[in-house]
Short mmCIF file of C-alpha atoms in Angstrom, two decimals:
data_model
loop_
_atom_site.label_atom_id
_atom_site.label_comp_id
_atom_site.label_asym_id
_atom_site.label_seq_id
_atom_site.Cartn_x
_atom_site.Cartn_y
_atom_site.Cartn_z
CA UNK A 272 -13.69 -17.00 -28.46
CA UNK A 273 -14.14 -13.82 -26.40
CA UNK A 274 -14.14 -10.67 -28.58
CA UNK A 275 -11.23 -8.32 -27.89
CA UNK A 276 -13.66 -5.46 -27.19
CA UNK A 277 -15.74 -7.50 -24.71
CA UNK A 278 -16.64 -5.63 -21.56
CA UNK A 279 -14.73 -6.75 -18.49
CA UNK A 280 -16.97 -8.30 -15.84
CA UNK A 281 -18.76 -11.33 -14.42
CA UNK A 282 -20.82 -13.36 -16.88
CA UNK A 283 -22.99 -16.48 -16.66
CA UNK A 284 -23.82 -19.11 -19.25
CA UNK A 285 -27.08 -21.04 -18.82
CA UNK A 286 -27.39 -24.66 -19.94
CA UNK A 287 -30.85 -26.19 -20.35
CA UNK A 288 -31.06 -29.98 -20.48
CA UNK A 289 -33.10 -32.98 -19.39
CA UNK A 290 -32.18 -35.97 -17.27
CA UNK A 291 -34.60 -38.85 -16.71
CA UNK A 292 -37.33 -36.71 -18.19
CA UNK A 293 -36.75 -33.85 -15.73
CA UNK A 294 -35.82 -30.40 -17.02
CA UNK A 295 -32.76 -28.71 -15.50
CA UNK A 296 -31.19 -25.31 -15.93
CA UNK A 297 -27.53 -25.07 -14.95
CA UNK A 298 -25.67 -21.76 -14.59
CA UNK A 299 -21.92 -21.49 -15.13
CA UNK A 300 -20.24 -18.31 -13.90
CA UNK A 301 -17.13 -17.02 -15.64
CA UNK A 302 -15.09 -13.82 -15.65
CA UNK A 303 -14.07 -11.85 -18.72
CA UNK A 304 -10.93 -9.75 -18.34
CA UNK A 305 -9.99 -6.78 -20.44
CA UNK A 306 -7.72 -7.40 -23.41
CA UNK A 307 -4.02 -6.96 -22.60
CA UNK A 308 -3.78 -4.45 -25.44
CA UNK A 309 -6.59 -2.26 -24.09
CA UNK A 310 -6.04 0.80 -21.90
CA UNK A 311 -6.58 0.20 -18.20
CA UNK A 312 -9.55 1.81 -16.46
CA UNK A 313 -8.84 3.99 -13.39
CA UNK A 314 -10.27 1.31 -11.07
CA UNK A 315 -9.51 -2.39 -10.70
CA UNK A 316 -12.25 -4.40 -8.95
CA UNK A 317 -10.98 -7.75 -7.70
CA UNK A 318 -13.23 -10.80 -7.55
CA UNK A 319 -12.68 -13.08 -4.54
CA UNK A 320 -12.53 -16.11 -6.79
CA UNK A 321 -10.24 -18.09 -4.48
CA UNK A 322 -12.92 -17.83 -1.77
CA UNK A 323 -15.61 -18.98 -4.19
CA UNK A 324 -13.44 -21.98 -4.93
CA UNK A 325 -12.69 -22.68 -1.25
CA UNK A 326 -16.44 -22.91 -0.51
CA UNK A 327 -17.13 -24.98 -3.63
CA UNK A 328 -18.49 -28.15 -2.00
CA UNK A 329 -20.62 -30.57 -4.05
CA UNK A 330 -19.22 -29.30 -7.38
CA UNK A 331 -20.77 -32.24 -9.28
CA UNK A 332 -24.24 -32.20 -7.72
CA UNK A 333 -26.98 -32.27 -10.35
CA UNK A 334 -29.39 -29.83 -8.76
CA UNK A 335 -27.19 -26.78 -8.50
CA UNK A 336 -28.97 -23.51 -7.79
CA UNK A 337 -30.44 -21.52 -10.66
CA UNK A 338 -32.87 -19.66 -8.43
CA UNK A 339 -32.31 -18.02 -5.05
CA UNK A 340 -31.60 -20.69 -2.48
CA UNK A 341 -29.50 -21.24 0.63
CA UNK A 342 -26.04 -22.71 0.02
CA UNK A 343 -24.27 -23.80 3.19
CA UNK A 344 -20.58 -23.54 4.01
CA UNK A 345 -20.03 -27.18 3.10
CA UNK A 346 -22.00 -26.94 -0.11
CA UNK A 347 -25.39 -28.35 -1.01
CA UNK A 348 -26.90 -31.84 -0.96
CA UNK A 349 -24.75 -34.10 -3.07
CA UNK A 350 -25.90 -36.12 -6.06
CA UNK A 351 -27.11 -39.67 -5.17
CA UNK A 352 -24.23 -41.05 -7.26
CA UNK A 353 -21.94 -39.57 -4.56
CA UNK A 354 -19.30 -37.82 -6.71
CA UNK A 355 -16.43 -36.00 -4.92
CA UNK A 356 -17.92 -33.30 -2.67
CA UNK A 357 -15.13 -32.03 -0.41
CA UNK A 358 -13.98 -28.43 -0.12
CA UNK A 359 -11.94 -26.53 2.47
CA UNK A 360 -14.90 -26.85 4.87
CA UNK A 361 -15.76 -30.46 4.13
CA UNK A 362 -13.49 -33.48 4.62
CA UNK A 363 -12.82 -36.30 2.21
CA UNK A 364 -15.11 -39.33 2.36
CA UNK A 365 -13.00 -41.17 4.94
CA UNK A 366 -12.37 -38.10 7.08
CA UNK A 367 -9.01 -36.99 5.68
CA UNK A 368 -8.56 -33.19 5.83
CA UNK A 369 -9.08 -31.30 2.58
CA UNK A 370 -5.83 -29.51 1.80
CA UNK A 371 -6.12 -29.17 -1.98
CA UNK A 372 -8.96 -28.33 -4.36
CA UNK A 373 -9.00 -28.35 -8.15
CA UNK A 374 -9.20 -25.15 -10.16
CA UNK A 375 -10.61 -26.82 -13.28
CA UNK A 376 -13.86 -28.17 -11.82
CA UNK A 377 -17.38 -26.71 -11.55
CA UNK A 378 -17.95 -24.05 -8.90
CA UNK A 379 -21.70 -23.84 -8.31
CA UNK A 380 -21.00 -21.87 -5.12
CA UNK A 381 -20.31 -18.94 -7.47
CA UNK A 382 -23.75 -19.23 -9.03
CA UNK A 383 -26.04 -16.22 -9.51
CA UNK A 384 -28.68 -17.67 -7.18
CA UNK A 385 -26.50 -18.75 -4.24
CA UNK A 386 -27.49 -17.26 -0.88
CA UNK A 387 -26.01 -17.50 2.61
CA UNK A 388 -29.35 -16.69 4.21
CA UNK A 389 -33.04 -17.33 3.89
CA UNK A 390 -34.40 -16.15 0.51
CA UNK A 391 -36.38 -13.35 2.14
CA UNK A 392 -33.13 -11.91 3.55
CA UNK A 393 -31.28 -12.16 0.23
CA UNK A 394 -27.76 -12.09 1.65
CA UNK A 395 -24.81 -13.80 -0.02
CA UNK A 396 -21.11 -13.86 0.84
CA UNK A 397 -19.82 -15.26 -2.46
CA UNK A 398 -20.12 -14.20 -6.11
CA UNK A 399 -23.70 -13.01 -5.91
CA UNK A 400 -22.83 -10.73 -2.99
CA UNK A 401 -20.02 -9.12 -5.00
CA UNK A 402 -22.17 -8.31 -8.01
CA UNK A 403 -24.03 -5.61 -6.04
CA UNK A 404 -20.90 -3.46 -6.01
CA UNK A 405 -20.38 -4.01 -9.73
CA UNK A 406 -23.92 -2.91 -10.55
CA UNK A 407 -23.64 0.12 -8.24
CA UNK A 408 -20.43 1.22 -9.96
CA UNK A 409 -22.09 0.78 -13.34
CA UNK A 410 -25.14 2.82 -12.29
CA UNK A 411 -22.90 5.60 -10.97
CA UNK A 412 -20.92 5.73 -14.21
CA UNK A 413 -17.54 4.54 -12.92
CA UNK A 414 -15.12 2.98 -15.39
CA UNK A 415 -13.56 -0.16 -13.93
CA UNK A 416 -11.80 -3.37 -14.91
CA UNK A 417 -12.59 -6.70 -13.29
CA UNK A 418 -9.70 -8.94 -12.22
CA UNK A 419 -9.49 -12.02 -10.01
CA UNK A 420 -7.35 -13.03 -7.04
CA UNK A 421 -5.43 -15.42 -9.23
CA UNK A 422 -4.64 -12.67 -11.74
CA UNK A 423 -2.90 -10.76 -8.97
CA UNK A 424 -1.25 -13.96 -7.73
CA UNK A 425 0.15 -14.77 -11.17
CA UNK A 426 1.16 -11.18 -11.92
CA UNK A 427 1.90 -9.19 -8.72
CA UNK A 428 2.71 -6.12 -10.87
CA UNK A 429 -0.80 -6.16 -12.35
CA UNK A 430 -1.91 -3.16 -10.26
CA UNK A 431 0.64 -0.83 -11.82
CA UNK A 432 -1.24 1.81 -13.80
CA UNK A 433 -4.46 1.65 -11.79
CA UNK A 434 -5.45 4.58 -9.58
CA UNK A 435 -7.03 2.27 -7.04
CA UNK A 436 -7.87 -1.35 -6.26
CA UNK A 437 -11.29 -2.30 -4.87
CA UNK A 438 -11.17 -5.46 -2.73
CA UNK A 439 -14.72 -6.75 -2.58
CA UNK A 440 -16.90 -9.17 -0.63
CA UNK A 441 -15.39 -12.12 1.20
CA UNK A 442 -11.74 -11.99 0.14
CA UNK A 443 -10.53 -14.60 2.62
CA UNK A 444 -7.88 -16.63 0.74
CA UNK A 445 -4.61 -14.89 -0.19
CA UNK A 446 -1.21 -15.97 -1.39
CA UNK A 447 2.14 -14.45 -0.51
CA UNK A 448 2.37 -13.15 -4.08
CA UNK A 449 -0.96 -11.32 -3.75
CA UNK A 450 -0.03 -9.85 -0.39
CA UNK A 451 3.36 -8.58 -1.56
CA UNK A 452 1.91 -7.34 -4.86
CA UNK A 453 -0.60 -5.14 -3.02
CA UNK A 454 2.02 -3.98 -0.51
CA UNK A 455 4.43 -2.96 -3.28
CA UNK A 456 1.64 -1.15 -5.14
CA UNK A 457 0.77 0.83 -2.01
CA UNK A 458 4.41 1.64 -1.28
CA UNK A 459 4.58 3.21 -4.74
CA UNK A 460 1.70 5.54 -3.84
CA UNK A 461 -1.25 3.37 -4.80
CA UNK A 462 -4.59 3.30 -3.01
CA UNK A 463 -7.01 0.56 -2.08
CA UNK A 464 -10.63 0.52 -0.98
CA UNK A 465 -11.38 -2.63 1.01
CA UNK A 466 -15.11 -3.37 0.89
CA UNK A 467 -14.57 -6.82 2.34
CA UNK A 468 -14.56 -8.66 5.64
CA UNK A 469 -12.49 -11.61 6.88
CA UNK A 470 -9.88 -10.34 4.42
CA UNK A 471 -6.50 -12.07 4.00
CA UNK A 472 -7.34 -14.72 6.59
CA UNK A 473 -5.91 -17.99 5.17
CA UNK A 474 -2.72 -18.44 3.13
CA UNK A 475 -2.94 -20.34 -0.14
CA UNK A 476 -0.47 -21.58 -2.72
CA UNK A 477 -1.28 -22.41 -6.34
CA UNK A 478 0.18 -25.00 -8.70
CA UNK A 479 -0.96 -24.00 -12.18
CA UNK A 480 0.63 -27.06 -13.79
CA UNK A 481 -1.52 -29.36 -11.65
CA UNK A 482 -4.45 -26.93 -11.56
CA UNK A 483 -4.66 -27.04 -7.76
CA UNK A 484 -5.07 -24.52 -4.93
CA UNK A 485 -3.68 -25.56 -1.54
CA UNK A 486 -4.63 -24.33 1.94
CA UNK A 487 -3.65 -25.95 5.24
CA UNK A 488 -5.81 -24.83 8.14
CA UNK A 489 -4.93 -25.58 11.72
CA UNK A 490 -7.42 -25.23 14.58
CA UNK A 491 -10.94 -26.72 14.49
CA UNK A 492 -12.42 -23.70 16.28
CA UNK A 493 -11.56 -21.43 13.33
CA UNK A 494 -12.28 -23.78 10.42
CA UNK A 495 -9.34 -26.16 10.53
CA UNK A 496 -10.23 -29.79 9.94
CA UNK A 497 -10.62 -32.21 12.83
CA UNK A 498 -7.69 -34.45 11.84
CA UNK A 499 -5.38 -31.68 10.59
CA UNK A 500 -2.30 -31.79 12.81
CA UNK A 501 0.14 -28.96 13.39
CA UNK A 502 2.82 -31.03 11.68
CA UNK A 503 0.81 -30.87 8.44
CA UNK A 504 0.68 -27.05 8.36
CA UNK A 505 3.47 -26.82 5.77
CA UNK A 506 2.49 -26.59 2.10
CA UNK A 507 3.57 -29.24 -0.36
CA UNK A 508 4.05 -26.65 -3.13
CA UNK A 509 6.49 -24.22 -1.49
CA UNK A 510 7.33 -26.09 1.77
CA UNK A 511 6.47 -22.99 3.82
CA UNK A 512 4.20 -22.51 6.83
CA UNK A 513 0.49 -22.40 6.13
CA UNK A 514 -2.74 -21.66 8.02
CA UNK A 515 -3.47 -18.04 9.07
CA UNK A 516 -1.74 -15.30 7.10
CA UNK A 517 -0.63 -13.64 10.35
CA UNK A 518 1.11 -16.89 11.36
CA UNK A 519 3.00 -16.93 8.06
CA UNK A 520 4.61 -13.50 8.47
CA UNK A 521 1.90 -11.87 6.32
CA UNK A 522 -0.42 -10.11 8.79
CA UNK A 523 -3.36 -8.23 7.26
CA UNK A 524 -3.02 -5.36 9.76
CA UNK A 525 0.40 -4.49 8.36
CA UNK A 526 -0.99 -4.30 4.82
CA UNK A 527 -4.59 -3.03 5.11
CA UNK A 528 -4.88 -2.03 8.78
CA UNK A 529 -7.39 -4.57 10.14
CA UNK A 530 -7.61 -8.15 11.43
CA UNK A 531 -10.53 -10.60 11.55
CA UNK A 532 -12.86 -10.35 14.56
CA UNK A 533 -14.83 -13.53 13.85
CA UNK A 534 -18.22 -14.48 12.41
CA UNK A 535 -21.82 -14.34 13.58
CA UNK A 536 -24.19 -15.88 11.03
CA UNK A 537 -25.65 -14.83 7.70
CA UNK A 538 -28.89 -13.16 8.79
CA UNK A 539 -27.77 -10.99 11.71
CA UNK A 540 -26.22 -8.08 9.85
CA UNK A 541 -25.65 -4.68 11.42
CA UNK A 542 -24.81 -1.06 10.60
CA UNK A 543 -22.02 1.33 11.54
CA UNK A 544 -22.17 4.03 14.19
CA UNK A 545 -20.21 7.09 13.14
CA UNK A 546 -17.27 8.06 15.29
CA UNK A 547 -18.14 11.48 16.71
CA UNK A 548 -14.58 12.75 16.18
CA UNK A 549 -14.62 11.71 12.52
CA UNK A 550 -17.92 13.13 11.31
CA UNK A 551 -16.11 16.04 9.70
CA UNK A 552 -13.59 13.75 8.00
CA UNK A 553 -13.06 14.57 4.33
CA UNK A 554 -14.49 11.20 3.32
CA UNK A 555 -17.82 12.32 4.79
CA UNK A 556 -17.55 15.65 2.92
CA UNK A 557 -16.21 14.81 -0.54
CA UNK A 558 -17.25 14.27 -3.25
CA UNK A 559 -20.69 14.70 -1.64
CA UNK A 560 -21.43 15.91 1.89
CA UNK A 561 -22.90 13.35 4.28
CA UNK A 562 -24.55 14.58 7.47
CA UNK A 563 -25.69 12.76 10.58
CA UNK A 564 -28.34 15.22 11.73
CA UNK A 565 -31.12 12.65 12.19
CA UNK A 566 -29.14 9.52 13.10
CA UNK A 567 -25.73 8.18 14.06
CA UNK A 568 -25.85 4.93 12.12
CA UNK A 569 -25.26 4.27 8.46
CA UNK A 570 -24.33 1.41 6.17
CA UNK A 571 -27.63 -0.05 5.08
CA UNK A 572 -31.38 0.31 4.89
CA UNK A 573 -33.15 1.88 7.86
CA UNK A 574 -35.29 -1.27 8.10
CA UNK A 575 -34.88 -4.81 6.87
CA UNK A 576 -31.79 -7.01 6.64
CA UNK A 577 -29.82 -5.25 3.92
CA UNK A 578 -27.02 -3.98 6.12
CA UNK A 579 -23.25 -3.90 5.61
CA UNK A 580 -22.08 -5.62 8.80
CA UNK A 581 -22.40 -9.30 8.03
CA UNK A 582 -21.55 -12.00 8.48
CA UNK A 583 -17.84 -11.63 9.30
CA UNK A 584 -15.85 -8.54 10.17
CA UNK A 585 -12.43 -7.01 10.69
CA UNK A 586 -11.17 -4.66 13.40
CA UNK A 587 -8.12 -2.66 14.44
CA UNK A 588 -5.57 -4.23 16.77
CA UNK A 589 -6.50 -1.55 19.31
CA UNK A 590 -10.16 -2.68 19.22
CA UNK A 591 -9.51 -6.07 20.79
CA UNK A 592 -11.05 -5.58 24.25
CA UNK A 593 -9.33 -6.74 26.32
CA UNK A 594 -6.34 -6.67 24.00
CA UNK A 595 -6.22 -10.49 23.86
CA UNK A 596 -5.18 -13.48 25.93
CA UNK A 597 -1.50 -13.70 25.06
CA UNK A 598 -0.08 -17.25 25.04
CA UNK A 599 3.20 -17.90 26.80
CA UNK A 600 6.12 -16.94 24.58
CA UNK A 601 3.98 -14.84 22.23
CA UNK A 602 3.68 -11.07 21.90
CA UNK A 603 0.81 -8.86 20.84
CA UNK A 604 1.84 -6.68 17.86
CA UNK A 605 2.07 -2.90 18.13
CA UNK A 606 -0.42 -1.13 15.91
CA UNK A 607 1.13 1.10 13.21
CA UNK A 608 0.73 4.86 13.34
CA UNK A 609 -1.81 6.93 11.44
CA UNK A 610 -4.95 4.75 11.43
CA UNK A 611 -8.18 6.76 11.84
CA UNK A 612 -11.42 5.07 12.91
CA UNK A 613 -14.37 6.57 11.05
CA UNK A 614 -17.10 4.28 12.36
CA UNK A 615 -17.64 0.94 14.08
CA UNK A 616 -20.20 -1.80 14.58
CA UNK A 617 -20.43 -2.85 18.21
CA UNK A 618 -22.54 -5.34 20.14
CA UNK A 619 -22.73 -6.10 23.84
CA UNK A 620 -21.55 -9.48 25.06
CA UNK A 621 -20.58 -10.63 21.57
CA UNK A 622 -18.40 -13.60 20.75
CA UNK A 623 -15.15 -12.25 19.27
CA UNK A 624 -12.12 -13.99 17.82
CA UNK A 625 -8.96 -12.68 19.45
CA UNK A 626 -5.59 -12.20 17.74
CA UNK A 627 -4.41 -15.67 18.75
CA UNK A 628 -7.49 -17.37 17.28
CA UNK A 629 -9.45 -17.96 20.47
CA UNK A 630 -13.14 -17.10 20.76
CA UNK A 631 -14.39 -15.32 23.86
CA UNK A 632 -17.28 -13.18 25.01
CA UNK A 633 -16.46 -9.47 25.27
CA UNK A 634 -18.73 -7.14 27.23
CA UNK A 635 -18.36 -4.23 24.81
CA UNK A 636 -17.37 -5.93 21.59
CA UNK A 637 -16.26 -4.25 18.39
CA UNK A 638 -17.10 -6.50 15.44
CA UNK A 639 -16.29 -4.11 12.57
CA UNK A 640 -14.11 -1.01 12.22
CA UNK A 641 -14.21 1.37 9.26
CA UNK A 642 -10.84 3.08 8.89
CA UNK A 643 -8.82 5.47 6.77
CA UNK A 644 -5.05 5.03 6.84
CA UNK A 645 -2.24 6.88 5.16
CA UNK A 646 0.42 4.24 5.62
CA UNK A 647 3.87 5.35 6.82
CA UNK A 648 5.42 3.09 4.15
CA UNK A 649 3.31 4.71 1.43
CA UNK A 650 -0.18 4.27 0.04
CA UNK A 651 -3.68 5.08 1.26
CA UNK A 652 -6.21 2.56 2.56
CA UNK A 653 -9.94 2.86 3.15
CA UNK A 654 -11.12 -0.33 4.84
CA UNK A 655 -14.82 -0.89 5.57
CA UNK A 656 -14.11 -4.20 7.33
CA UNK A 657 -17.42 -5.88 6.43
CA UNK A 658 -18.43 -8.58 3.94
CA UNK A 659 -21.87 -7.12 3.27
CA UNK A 660 -20.72 -3.62 2.34
CA UNK A 661 -21.30 -3.96 -1.40
CA UNK A 662 -24.73 -5.51 -0.82
CA UNK A 663 -25.78 -2.54 1.32
CA UNK A 664 -24.06 0.18 -0.69
CA UNK A 665 -27.11 1.62 -2.41
CA UNK A 666 -29.59 0.70 0.34
CA UNK A 667 -28.44 3.43 2.72
CA UNK A 668 -30.38 6.68 2.15
CA UNK A 669 -28.09 9.64 1.49
CA UNK A 670 -28.15 12.27 4.23
CA UNK A 671 -28.29 15.85 2.94
#
């Protein structure tokens, strides 16, 4: 039983055991939430637990990581007994698309030692990558509560009473309830700091009675399964359209200002270049002044791989260059007013995902935008647009 005064946060239990004379150590990650009776902290930090679950291939493998090791998108090597191993990136044994995953099964992808890079790089896009922000907040003395995606899904009014919500890491899988809960919170004057990339990409539904999360992806080039047909894009739980949030009437740009620009691998991270017009922006002046006297870039260590811009990013609608290839009968949305670009990560001749989910090479490609937006409908948004932001947060030397 968790004590009522337990500190909110991410915890891990470690189980030591032997099998066939071989010692094993198995970590189990779990999240402790603040007691309902306790006073809320000023900050809510949301764990991307639906993404951890979506990547949770080989949940029953024996040799799950307890030390730093690479964990691929489809999971790790399965146990020789061949237990179920599918996830949203790995089909069923006979090739059927994976549309549903259980919520009451192991999730070794959320282990403390899971990496999405070589060990010497140290980069992760799942639970381990999110913990860097938590430890930075703790070191800086911030008071915060830890919640999960599913907490917001089950209680869209959960954000009431918080001064701000921090969206962290790889927050890719969102439900309609989450989206509308954040939108309503912002309309009432709330604020959010998005330290995440590939945010709000796929729509999910949840059936708590069955203990199942559902996601129906269409399009093999963006992660949809090979045999997933367009006729199967409708969810069994709510009978509504699935796949990309923007295709379901829930576009991220309307809520948090940015859209996904694609992905480029787990070891090729980058840094931001400050927008010359925005260097005097109040966010670069308060609470501490940041100057760019000796460099234009920021967002990570001056050397090494610990940089914010990896391995997926988000950009403004106006940063698609050219705007996009518009299919017949479709229209490109008009960007809302008031978005300010503070910095960007650009690469020449980069492969970028356009608004209609087609990859193409762009000569001068923007992969990440950092923005500040006072929304016309209400609420303030700071969006860093990069998965690795929390990992790089305390690696960038302060400029004074």
